[in-house]
Amino acid sequence: MNKQVKEDILKLIKESRDAVVCSIDAEGCPNAKAMFVAKEEGLKTFWFSSNVSSSRVGQWMNNGAACIYFMNGDKIRGVMLTGEMQVCKDQETKDAFWKPGDERYYSLGPTDPDYCILKFIAQKGNYWGQQKYLFDVSEMEG
Amino acid sequence: MNKQVKEDILKLIKESRDAVVCSIDAEGCPNAKAMFVAKEEGLKTFWFSSNVSSSRVGQWMNNGAACIYFMNGDKIRGVMLTGEMQVCKDQETKDAFWKPGDERYYSLGPTDPDYCILKFIAQKGNYWGQQKYLFDVSEMEG
């Protein structure tokens, strides 16, 4: 994959405030929901905040298989990253992502036991641009 | 669920040209991609056209578990439907959905063996609107 395509993918991700994030439920069915991306690090790591009590977090605690999908406004270009979702409940990570106003979602503040951070680690990617590209995320880094 | 919420869900779907459609790959990981909705029947049945040779169709031939997800422009409201994806290769169904111009994707025309129709049958739903609603699709019909 050439440099331009990698830049196109990173631009598509940067321009998307949200990703559609997918898990697998207890019945083995895929689930999807748009989630705000709290932070991304290249194509490898993406962070989200969520409620421990949510059905979605329960699904990842049971099965970490996940994908995240970004698309442009007209939904013609898109990039899917597949990998693993980790549920981070340690105070250091929770503190690092806490923002003023988050009390709306986690009323007890950064130590709220229902507040957690989700860390998605991408392994493979699929980009639909001018043409289709399959890639290993590790080959795209560095 | 009241009538207004059902109407809100149907309106959200009608206004979305595309759905994000999810499958499970051979490694047990969810996959997602935006797909154009060829036809929908209420909240129960949704039709898409695709290539038999695509990785996505191969995944559904192996495991019919699927979900489709619609969201509004600012991605705050969304509806997820989970259920089963059937791959229809019979000529009657293929003829029913064929449109002029589809030769771009299926060069041999409506009898192209690489042309198929996907039929999604919804069982359960999850709507994020003013509040969150879980529902059985069968209870929403009729």
Short mmCIF file of C-alpha atoms in Angstrom, two decimals:
data_model
loop_
_atom_site.label_atom_id
_atom_site.label_comp_id
_atom_site.label_asym_id
_atom_site.label_seq_id
_atom_site.Cartn_x
_atom_site.Cartn_y
_atom_site.Cartn_z
CA MET A 1 0.00 0.00 0.00
CA ASN A 2 1.43 3.39 -0.92
CA LYS A 3 1.82 6.44 1.30
CA GLN A 4 -1.11 8.28 -0.25
CA VAL A 5 -3.55 5.47 0.56
CA LYS A 6 -2.37 5.36 4.16
CA GLU A 7 -2.84 9.12 4.40
CA ASP A 8 -6.34 8.81 2.90
CA ILE A 9 -7.24 6.23 5.55
CA LEU A 10 -5.89 8.35 8.41
CA LYS A 11 -7.76 11.39 7.05
CA LEU A 12 -11.01 9.45 6.86
CA ILE A 13 -10.59 8.40 10.50
CA LYS A 14 -9.63 11.91 11.65
CA GLU A 15 -12.70 13.40 9.98
CA SER A 16 -15.05 10.93 11.69
CA ARG A 17 -16.03 11.97 15.18
CA ASP A 18 -17.58 8.54 15.70
CA ALA A 19 -16.93 4.96 14.75
CA VAL A 20 -19.48 2.20 14.38
CA VAL A 21 -18.20 -0.30 16.93
CA CYS A 22 -19.13 -3.98 16.77
CA SER A 23 -19.21 -6.77 19.32
CA ILE A 24 -20.66 -10.28 19.46
CA ASP A 25 -23.62 -10.92 21.78
CA ALA A 26 -24.38 -13.97 23.94
CA GLU A 27 -26.33 -15.53 21.06
CA GLY A 28 -23.33 -15.22 18.72
CA CYS A 29 -24.87 -12.39 16.73
CA PRO A 30 -22.91 -9.27 15.74
CA ASN A 31 -24.01 -6.00 17.39
CA ALA A 32 -23.23 -2.46 16.22
CA LYS A 33 -23.44 1.03 17.69
CA ALA A 34 -21.94 4.43 16.88
CA MET A 35 -19.48 5.51 19.58
CA PHE A 36 -17.51 8.72 20.04
CA VAL A 37 -13.77 8.16 19.64
CA ALA A 38 -12.07 9.60 22.74
CA LYS A 39 -8.58 9.22 21.29
CA GLU A 40 -6.81 7.39 18.49
CA GLU A 41 -3.16 6.48 18.02
CA GLY A 42 -2.48 5.96 14.32
CA LEU A 43 -4.29 2.94 12.97
CA LYS A 44 -3.41 0.68 15.88
CA THR A 45 -5.15 1.86 19.05
CA PHE A 46 -8.50 3.56 19.64
CA TRP A 47 -10.04 4.58 22.96
CA PHE A 48 -13.69 4.99 23.96
CA SER A 49 -15.43 5.59 27.29
CA SER A 50 -18.43 3.51 28.33
CA ASN A 51 -20.55 2.16 31.17
CA VAL A 52 -19.44 -1.12 32.75
CA SER A 53 -23.14 -1.98 33.13
CA SER A 54 -23.89 -1.58 29.41
CA SER A 55 -24.76 -4.69 27.43
CA ARG A 56 -21.96 -3.87 25.00
CA VAL A 57 -19.22 -3.81 27.64
CA GLY A 58 -20.60 -7.07 29.03
CA GLN A 59 -20.23 -8.60 25.58
CA TRP A 60 -16.56 -7.58 25.32
CA MET A 61 -15.80 -8.82 28.82
CA ASN A 62 -17.12 -12.19 27.59
CA ASN A 63 -15.58 -12.05 24.08
CA GLY A 64 -13.05 -9.41 23.09
CA ALA A 65 -13.55 -9.85 19.32
CA ALA A 66 -14.39 -6.44 17.87
CA CYS A 67 -14.34 -4.28 14.81
CA ILE A 68 -14.57 -0.55 14.28
CA TYR A 69 -15.78 1.04 11.06
CA PHE A 70 -15.38 4.59 9.78
CA MET A 71 -17.06 6.01 6.71
CA ASN A 72 -17.17 9.33 4.94
CA GLY A 73 -20.31 11.46 4.67
CA ASP A 74 -21.68 9.85 1.54
CA LYS A 75 -20.73 6.42 2.90
CA ILE A 76 -18.84 5.48 -0.26
CA ARG A 77 -15.40 5.32 1.29
CA GLY A 78 -14.96 3.33 4.47
CA VAL A 79 -12.36 1.59 6.56
CA MET A 80 -12.90 -1.39 8.83
CA LEU A 81 -10.40 -2.43 11.45
CA THR A 82 -10.75 -5.79 13.19
CA GLY A 83 -9.05 -6.72 16.42
CA GLU A 84 -9.56 -6.92 20.15
CA MET A 85 -11.45 -4.72 22.61
CA GLN A 86 -10.05 -4.51 26.14
CA VAL A 87 -12.14 -3.18 29.04
CA CYS A 88 -9.91 -0.98 31.24
CA LYS A 89 -11.18 -0.42 34.80
CA ASP A 90 -7.88 0.67 36.38
CA GLN A 91 -7.95 4.13 37.97
CA GLU A 92 -4.92 5.41 36.08
CA THR A 93 -6.54 4.89 32.68
CA LYS A 94 -9.90 6.21 33.91
CA ASP A 95 -8.23 9.38 35.26
CA ALA A 96 -6.32 9.91 32.03
CA PHE A 97 -9.51 10.09 29.98
CA TRP A 98 -11.80 11.91 32.42
CA LYS A 99 -13.12 15.22 31.12
CA PRO A 100 -15.21 17.93 32.81
CA GLY A 101 -18.85 17.14 32.09
CA ASP A 102 -18.40 13.37 32.11
CA GLU A 103 -20.49 13.39 35.31
CA ARG A 104 -23.49 13.37 32.97
CA TYR A 105 -22.68 9.75 32.17
CA TYR A 106 -20.83 8.65 35.33
CA SER A 107 -22.39 10.49 38.23
CA LEU A 108 -19.81 9.48 40.86
CA GLY A 109 -16.93 11.05 38.94
CA PRO A 110 -13.70 9.39 37.74
CA THR A 111 -13.84 6.73 40.45
CA ASP A 112 -17.40 5.74 39.47
CA PRO A 113 -17.34 1.92 39.31
CA ASP A 114 -19.66 2.11 36.29
CA TYR A 115 -17.11 4.21 34.34
CA CYS A 116 -14.63 2.34 32.19
CA ILE A 117 -12.38 2.94 29.21
CA LEU A 118 -12.42 0.69 26.16
CA LYS A 119 -9.13 0.13 24.34
CA PHE A 120 -9.38 -1.28 20.83
CA ILE A 121 -6.24 -2.81 19.35
CA ALA A 122 -6.43 -3.25 15.57
CA GLN A 123 -4.86 -6.21 13.81
CA LYS A 124 -6.24 -6.18 10.27
CA GLY A 125 -7.79 -3.57 8.07
CA ASN A 126 -10.02 -3.32 5.04
CA TYR A 127 -10.23 -0.05 3.15
CA TRP A 128 -12.77 0.73 0.44
CA GLY A 129 -11.41 3.74 -1.47
CA GLN A 130 -10.66 4.08 -5.16
CA GLN A 131 -10.19 0.33 -4.95
CA LYS A 132 -10.25 -2.22 -2.14
CA TYR A 133 -7.22 -2.73 0.09
CA LEU A 134 -6.67 -5.41 2.72
CA PHE A 135 -3.83 -4.78 5.12
CA ASP A 136 -2.14 -5.82 8.34
CA VAL A 137 -2.12 -2.90 10.75
CA SER A 138 1.39 -3.78 12.00
CA GLU A 139 2.72 -3.18 8.46
CA MET A 140 1.14 0.26 8.38
CA GLU A 141 2.80 1.51 11.56
CA GLY A 142 6.18 3.12 11.98
CA MET B 1 -43.35 1.06 22.81
CA ASN B 2 -45.73 3.73 21.63
CA LYS B 3 -46.76 4.57 18.07
CA GLN B 4 -44.60 7.69 17.92
CA VAL B 5 -41.41 5.77 18.72
CA LYS B 6 -42.18 3.20 16.05
CA GLU B 7 -42.74 6.02 13.56
CA ASP B 8 -39.45 7.64 14.60
CA ILE B 9 -37.62 4.35 13.96
CA LEU B 10 -39.24 3.86 10.55
CA LYS B 11 -38.42 7.47 9.62
CA LEU B 12 -34.77 7.02 10.64
CA ILE B 13 -34.55 3.94 8.41
CA LYS B 14 -36.33 5.62 5.47
CA GLU B 15 -33.95 8.59 5.62
CA SER B 16 -30.86 6.34 5.53
CA ARG B 17 -29.87 5.29 2.03
CA ASP B 18 -27.41 2.83 3.53
CA ALA B 19 -27.15 0.53 6.51
CA VAL B 20 -23.98 -0.62 8.22
CA VAL B 21 -24.28 -4.38 7.83
CA CYS B 22 -22.39 -6.78 10.07
CA SER B 23 -21.32 -10.39 9.72
CA ILE B 24 -18.95 -12.72 11.58
CA ASP B 25 -15.74 -13.79 9.85
CA ALA B 26 -13.97 -17.15 9.89
CA GLU B 27 -11.94 -16.06 12.93
CA GLY B 28 -15.11 -15.25 14.91
CA CYS B 29 -14.62 -11.51 14.62
CA PRO B 30 -17.43 -9.11 13.72
CA ASN B 31 -17.11 -7.34 10.34
CA ALA B 32 -18.95 -4.19 9.21
CA LYS B 33 -19.55 -2.39 5.92
CA ALA B 34 -22.00 0.21 4.67
CA MET B 35 -24.39 -1.26 2.09
CA PHE B 36 -27.10 0.33 -0.01
CA VAL B 37 -30.58 -0.87 1.00
CA ALA B 38 -32.31 -2.11 -2.16
CA LYS B 39 -35.70 -2.49 -0.45
CA GLU B 40 -37.15 -2.66 3.03
CA GLU B 41 -40.44 -4.06 4.31
CA GLY B 42 -41.29 -2.41 7.61
CA LEU B 43 -38.86 -3.38 10.34
CA LYS B 44 -38.81 -7.06 9.47
CA THR B 45 -37.18 -7.60 6.06
CA PHE B 46 -34.37 -5.77 4.27
CA TRP B 47 -32.87 -6.57 0.86
CA PHE B 48 -29.40 -5.87 -0.52
CA SER B 49 -27.57 -6.94 -3.68
CA SER B 50 -24.04 -8.31 -3.54
CA ASN B 51 -21.37 -10.44 -5.17
CA VAL B 52 -21.39 -14.17 -4.35
CA SER B 53 -17.57 -14.03 -4.50
CA SER B 54 -17.30 -11.29 -1.86
CA SER B 55 -15.82 -12.19 1.50
CA ARG B 56 -18.94 -10.87 3.21
CA VAL B 57 -21.34 -13.17 1.34
CA GLY B 58 -19.00 -16.08 2.06
CA GLN B 59 -19.25 -15.25 5.75
CA TRP B 60 -23.07 -15.33 5.70
CA MET B 61 -23.13 -18.58 3.73
CA ASN B 62 -21.07 -20.01 6.61
CA ASN B 63 -22.90 -18.21 9.47
CA GLY B 64 -26.15 -16.32 8.90
CA ALA B 65 -25.89 -14.25 12.11
CA ALA B 66 -26.16 -10.59 11.13
CA CYS B 67 -27.09 -7.14 12.27
CA ILE B 68 -27.94 -3.98 10.41
CA TYR B 69 -27.52 -0.52 11.89
CA PHE B 70 -28.99 2.81 10.82
CA MET B 71 -28.06 6.19 12.26
CA ASN B 72 -29.02 9.78 11.64
CA GLY B 73 -26.61 12.40 10.26
CA ASP B 74 -25.17 13.44 13.59
CA LYS B 75 -25.00 9.77 14.68
CA ILE B 76 -26.85 10.45 17.94
CA ARG B 77 -29.96 8.47 17.12
CA GLY B 78 -29.53 4.94 15.84
CA VAL B 79 -31.37 1.67 15.47
CA MET B 80 -29.81 -1.77 15.41
CA LEU B 81 -31.68 -4.82 14.19
CA THR B 82 -30.26 -8.29 14.80
CA GLY B 83 -31.33 -11.41 12.95
CA GLU B 84 -30.43 -13.65 10.06
CA MET B 85 -29.01 -12.96 6.60
CA GLN B 86 -30.06 -15.31 3.81
CA VAL B 87 -28.15 -15.47 0.52
CA CYS B 88 -30.69 -15.76 -2.36
CA LYS B 89 -29.30 -17.12 -5.62
CA ASP B 90 -32.60 -18.16 -7.22
CA GLN B 91 -33.33 -16.50 -10.58
CA GLU B 92 -36.77 -15.24 -9.57
CA THR B 93 -35.38 -13.14 -6.71
CA LYS B 94 -32.42 -11.96 -8.79
CA ASP B 95 -34.76 -10.87 -11.62
CA ALA B 96 -37.03 -9.04 -9.19
CA PHE B 97 -34.21 -6.80 -7.97
CA TRP B 98 -32.28 -6.28 -11.22
CA LYS B 99 -32.06 -2.65 -12.30
CA PRO B 100 -30.64 -1.05 -15.47
CA GLY B 101 -27.00 -0.23 -14.76
CA ASP B 102 -26.40 -3.20 -12.48
CA GLU B 103 -24.13 -4.53 -15.23
CA ARG B 104 -21.45 -2.33 -13.64
CA TYR B 105 -21.30 -4.79 -10.76
CA TYR B 106 -22.50 -8.01 -12.41
CA SER B 107 -21.22 -7.95 -15.99
CA LEU B 108 -23.16 -10.99 -17.21
CA GLY B 109 -26.54 -9.46 -16.35
CA PRO B 110 -29.28 -10.85 -14.10
CA THR B 111 -28.17 -14.43 -14.66
CA ASP B 112 -24.58 -13.62 -13.63
CA PRO B 113 -23.62 -16.41 -11.18
CA ASP B 114 -21.74 -13.81 -9.13
CA TYR B 115 -24.92 -11.76 -8.60
CA CYS B 116 -26.99 -12.55 -5.53
CA ILE B 117 -29.60 -10.93 -3.32
CA LEU B 118 -29.23 -10.77 0.44
CA LYS B 119 -32.40 -11.00 2.53
CA PHE B 120 -32.09 -9.86 6.14
CA ILE B 121 -34.82 -10.99 8.54
CA ALA B 122 -34.87 -9.01 11.78
CA GLN B 123 -35.72 -10.59 15.10
CA LYS B 124 -34.74 -8.08 17.77
CA GLY B 125 -34.19 -4.36 17.80
CA ASN B 126 -32.41 -1.74 19.85
CA TYR B 127 -33.28 1.91 19.36
CA TRP B 128 -31.30 4.82 20.80
CA GLY B 129 -33.58 7.84 20.62
CA GLN B 130 -34.74 10.12 23.44
CA GLN B 131 -34.14 7.04 25.56
CA LYS B 132 -33.14 3.45 24.86
CA TYR B 133 -35.70 0.90 23.68
CA LEU B 134 -35.24 -2.83 23.27
CA PHE B 135 -37.92 -4.57 21.24
CA ASP B 136 -38.94 -7.76 19.48
CA VAL B 137 -39.54 -7.02 15.82
CA SER B 138 -42.54 -9.40 15.70
CA GLU B 139 -44.30 -7.22 18.28
CA MET B 140 -43.75 -4.14 16.13
CA GLU B 141 -45.39 -5.58 13.03
CA GLY B 142 -49.03 -5.64 12.04
#
